[in-house]
Coordinates of C-alpha atoms in Angstrom, one line a residue:
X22 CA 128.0 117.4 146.3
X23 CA 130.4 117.5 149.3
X24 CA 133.0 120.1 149.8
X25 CA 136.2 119.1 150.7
X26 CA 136.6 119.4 154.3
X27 CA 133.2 117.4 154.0
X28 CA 134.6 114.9 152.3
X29 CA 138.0 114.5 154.3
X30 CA 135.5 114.4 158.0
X31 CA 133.5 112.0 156.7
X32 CA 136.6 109.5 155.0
X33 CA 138.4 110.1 158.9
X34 CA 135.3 109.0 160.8
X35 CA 134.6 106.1 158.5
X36 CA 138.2 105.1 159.2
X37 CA 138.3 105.2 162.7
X38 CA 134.9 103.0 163.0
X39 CA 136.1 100.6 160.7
X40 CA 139.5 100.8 162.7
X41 CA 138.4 100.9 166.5
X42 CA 134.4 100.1 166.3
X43 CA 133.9 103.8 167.3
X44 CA 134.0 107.4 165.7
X45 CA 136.6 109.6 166.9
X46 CA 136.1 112.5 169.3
X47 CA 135.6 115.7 168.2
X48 CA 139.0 116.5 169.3
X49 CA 140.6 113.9 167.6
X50 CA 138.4 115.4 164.2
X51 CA 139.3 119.3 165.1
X52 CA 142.8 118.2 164.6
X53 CA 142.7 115.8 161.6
X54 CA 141.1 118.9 159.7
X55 CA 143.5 120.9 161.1
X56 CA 140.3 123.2 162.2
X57 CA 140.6 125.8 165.0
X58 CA 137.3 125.2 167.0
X59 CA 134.9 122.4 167.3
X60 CA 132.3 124.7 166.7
X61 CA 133.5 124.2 162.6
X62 CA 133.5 120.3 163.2
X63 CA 129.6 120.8 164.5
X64 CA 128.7 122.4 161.1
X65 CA 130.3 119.3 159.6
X66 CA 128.8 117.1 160.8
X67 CA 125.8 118.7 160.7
X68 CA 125.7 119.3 156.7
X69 CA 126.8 115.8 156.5
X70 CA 123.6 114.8 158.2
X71 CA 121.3 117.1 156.3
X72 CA 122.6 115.4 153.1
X73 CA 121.9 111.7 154.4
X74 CA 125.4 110.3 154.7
X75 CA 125.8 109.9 158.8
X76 CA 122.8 110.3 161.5
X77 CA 123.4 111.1 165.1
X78 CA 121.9 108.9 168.1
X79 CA 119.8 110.7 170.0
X80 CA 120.6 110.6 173.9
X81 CA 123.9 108.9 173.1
X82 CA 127.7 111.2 174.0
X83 CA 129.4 111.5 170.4
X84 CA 127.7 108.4 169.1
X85 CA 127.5 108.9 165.4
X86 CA 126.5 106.2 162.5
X87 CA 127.6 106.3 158.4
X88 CA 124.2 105.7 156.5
X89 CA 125.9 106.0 152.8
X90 CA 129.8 107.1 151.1
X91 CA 130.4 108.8 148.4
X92 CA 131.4 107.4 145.2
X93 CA 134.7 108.3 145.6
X94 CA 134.5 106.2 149.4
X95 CA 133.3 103.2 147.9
X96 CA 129.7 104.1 146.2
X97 CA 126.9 106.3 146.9
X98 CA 125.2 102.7 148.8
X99 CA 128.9 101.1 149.4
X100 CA 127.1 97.4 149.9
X101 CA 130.8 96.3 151.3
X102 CA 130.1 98.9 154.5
X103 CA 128.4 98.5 157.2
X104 CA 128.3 100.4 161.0
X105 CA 130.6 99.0 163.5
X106 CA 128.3 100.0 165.8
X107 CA 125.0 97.3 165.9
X108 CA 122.1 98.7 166.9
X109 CA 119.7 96.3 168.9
X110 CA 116.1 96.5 168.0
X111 CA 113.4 96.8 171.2
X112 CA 111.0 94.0 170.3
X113 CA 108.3 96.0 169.2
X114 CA 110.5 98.5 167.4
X115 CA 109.6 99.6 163.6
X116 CA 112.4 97.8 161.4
X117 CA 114.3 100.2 158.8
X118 CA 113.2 99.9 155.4
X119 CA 116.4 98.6 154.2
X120 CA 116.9 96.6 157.2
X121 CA 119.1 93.4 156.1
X122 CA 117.4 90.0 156.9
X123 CA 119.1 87.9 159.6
X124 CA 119.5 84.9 157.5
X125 CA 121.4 86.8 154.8
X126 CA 123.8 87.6 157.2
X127 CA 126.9 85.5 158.0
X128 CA 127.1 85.7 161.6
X129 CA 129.0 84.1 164.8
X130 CA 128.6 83.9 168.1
X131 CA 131.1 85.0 170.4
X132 CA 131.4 84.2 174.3
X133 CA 130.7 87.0 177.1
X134 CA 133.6 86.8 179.4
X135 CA 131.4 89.2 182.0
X136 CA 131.8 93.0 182.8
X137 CA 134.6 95.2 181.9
X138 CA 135.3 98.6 183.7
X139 CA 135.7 101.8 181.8
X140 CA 135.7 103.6 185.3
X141 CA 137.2 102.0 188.5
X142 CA 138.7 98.5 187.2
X143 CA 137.0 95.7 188.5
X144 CA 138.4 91.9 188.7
X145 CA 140.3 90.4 186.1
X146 CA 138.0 88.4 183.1
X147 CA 137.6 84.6 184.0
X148 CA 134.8 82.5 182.3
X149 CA 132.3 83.5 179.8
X150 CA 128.5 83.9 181.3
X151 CA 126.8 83.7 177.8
X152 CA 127.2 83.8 174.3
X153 CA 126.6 86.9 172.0
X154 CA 125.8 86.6 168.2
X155 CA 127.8 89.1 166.2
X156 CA 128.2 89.1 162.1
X157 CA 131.6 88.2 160.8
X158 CA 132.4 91.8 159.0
X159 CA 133.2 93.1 162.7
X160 CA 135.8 90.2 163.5
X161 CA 139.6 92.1 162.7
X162 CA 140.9 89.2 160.4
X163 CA 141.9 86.0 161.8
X164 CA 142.3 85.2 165.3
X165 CA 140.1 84.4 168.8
X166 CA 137.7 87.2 169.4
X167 CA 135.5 87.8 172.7
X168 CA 133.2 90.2 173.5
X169 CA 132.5 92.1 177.4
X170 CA 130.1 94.2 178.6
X171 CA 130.6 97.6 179.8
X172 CA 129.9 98.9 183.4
X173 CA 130.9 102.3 183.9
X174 CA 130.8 106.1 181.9
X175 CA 134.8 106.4 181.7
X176 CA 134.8 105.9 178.1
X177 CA 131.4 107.7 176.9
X178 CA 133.6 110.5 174.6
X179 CA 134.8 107.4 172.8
X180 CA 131.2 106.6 172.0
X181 CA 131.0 103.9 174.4
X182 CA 128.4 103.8 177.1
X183 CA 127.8 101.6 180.2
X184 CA 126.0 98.4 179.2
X185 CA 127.1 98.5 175.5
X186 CA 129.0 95.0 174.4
X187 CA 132.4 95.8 173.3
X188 CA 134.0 93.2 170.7
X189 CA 137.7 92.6 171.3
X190 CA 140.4 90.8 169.5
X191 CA 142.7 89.1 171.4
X192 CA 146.4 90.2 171.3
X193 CA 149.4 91.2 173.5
X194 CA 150.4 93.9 171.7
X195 CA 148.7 97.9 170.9
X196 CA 149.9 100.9 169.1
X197 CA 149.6 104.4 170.8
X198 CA 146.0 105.5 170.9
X199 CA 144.1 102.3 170.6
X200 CA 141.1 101.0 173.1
X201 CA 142.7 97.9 174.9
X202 CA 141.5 95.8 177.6
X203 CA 144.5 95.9 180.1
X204 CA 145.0 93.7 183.2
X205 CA 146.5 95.7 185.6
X206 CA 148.9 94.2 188.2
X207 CA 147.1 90.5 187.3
X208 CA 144.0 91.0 189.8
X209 CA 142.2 94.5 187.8
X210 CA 140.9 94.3 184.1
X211 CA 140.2 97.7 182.3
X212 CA 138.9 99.2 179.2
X213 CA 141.1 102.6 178.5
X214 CA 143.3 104.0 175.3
X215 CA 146.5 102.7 175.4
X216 CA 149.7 104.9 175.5
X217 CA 153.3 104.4 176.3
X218 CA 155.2 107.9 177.5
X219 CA 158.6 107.9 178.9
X220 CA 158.8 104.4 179.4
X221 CA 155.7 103.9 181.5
X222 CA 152.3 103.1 180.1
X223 CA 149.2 105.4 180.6
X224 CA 145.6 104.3 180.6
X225 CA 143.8 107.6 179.9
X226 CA 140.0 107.4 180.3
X227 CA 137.7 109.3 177.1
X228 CA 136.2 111.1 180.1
X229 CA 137.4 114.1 181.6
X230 CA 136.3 112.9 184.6
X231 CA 138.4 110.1 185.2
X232 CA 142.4 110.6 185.9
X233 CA 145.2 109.0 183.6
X234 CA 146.7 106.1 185.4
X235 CA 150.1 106.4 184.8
X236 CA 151.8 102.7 185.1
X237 CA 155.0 100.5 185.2
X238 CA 155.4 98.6 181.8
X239 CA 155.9 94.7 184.2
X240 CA 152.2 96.2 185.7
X241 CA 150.5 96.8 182.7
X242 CA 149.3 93.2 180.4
X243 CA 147.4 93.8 177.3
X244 CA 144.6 91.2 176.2
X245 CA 143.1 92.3 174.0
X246 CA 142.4 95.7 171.3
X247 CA 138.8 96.8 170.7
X248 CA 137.2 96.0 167.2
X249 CA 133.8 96.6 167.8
X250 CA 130.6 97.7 169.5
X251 CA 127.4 96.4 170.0
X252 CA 124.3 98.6 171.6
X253 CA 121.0 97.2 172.9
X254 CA 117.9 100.0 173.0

């Protein structure tokens, strides 16, 4: 039995995978509760592990995975829900007992149009290098999908970490707060949450580390919004 705030953390980070391929940060969950302190957002998540619905990856920033819901989320083993986040098996790895067989899954494979930064943007996107086989369940509804791979920590409080492959669908347009891939000024491509403040648009990093960039609206081309993630061990 789950208690209500329980309940309500783990239906907003089931959301936010299924939205942006990623679980939100434990800002984004302090305020969602309404919560004073992260430190109550710990304990959360931490009876939510201890019952078996969502397991932490070790040695990954704020990377969490849903195991099982609820009834009242879909079923106690919801078989329409499945991680946004893939996580690649080392060839010698042990495979989970209810591990689902390759061939049972309807899958498609999606081009690699080379690195994207989330740090330092790097040259625009041109050709794809390779392909990448993803299931269907992590496409957003219809329309051209690609994926990228990540080179940089920028992002890392977002759940997403240098060398993961990011899924993106392609589109022009993004609402406050999503995770775009942005050409900036036509030569610089990006990975960043999107924002639009006093008529400019902000690229603000999930890493305190890293500045906002604060730009011109003609500088700033959206190409795509992020859908999923896929991580290699």
């Amino acid at each position: 039995m789950l208690t209500k705030k329980q309940l309500d953390l783990l239906e907003f980070i089931h959301k936010r995978i299924q939205r942006d391929g990623v679980p939100p940060s434990f800002d984004e969950m302090k305020e969602a509760l309404d919560l004073r302190s992260k430190s109550g957002i710990h304990r959360l998540i931490t009876a939510l592990e201890e019952r078996g619905f969502i397991r932490r990856l070790a040695h990954r920033a704020r990377a969490l995975e849903i195991i099982k819901l609820p009834e009242s989320l879909g079923g106690e083993t919801s078989h329409g829900f499945s991680p946004r986040v893939i996580e690649g098996d080392k060839p010698d790895a042990a495979k989970p007992a209810n591990a689902i067989p390759v061939d049972a899954v309807h899958a498609l494979e999606l081009p690699v149009m080379g690195q994207i930064a989330a740090g330092v943007p790097i040259e625009a996107i041109a050709h794809a290098s390779h392909n990448v086989t993803v299931p269907d369940s992590m496409l957003n509804g219809p329309g051209e999908h690609y994926a990228l791979e990540v080179k940089g920590d920028s992002m890392i409080d977002a759940g997403i970490n240098d060398g993961d492959i990011v899924i993106i669908k392609e589109t022009k347009s993004a609402d406050n707060g999503d995770i775009v891939v942005a050409l900036v000024e036509d030569q610089e491509a990006t990975l960043k949450k999107f924002y639009r403040r006093n008529g400019s648009i902000a690229l603000e990093a999930a890493n305190p580390a890293y500045e906002t960039r604060m730009l011109s609206d003609d500088k700033v081309k959206v190409q795509g919004r992020l859908v999923g993630l896929i991580r290699t061990y």
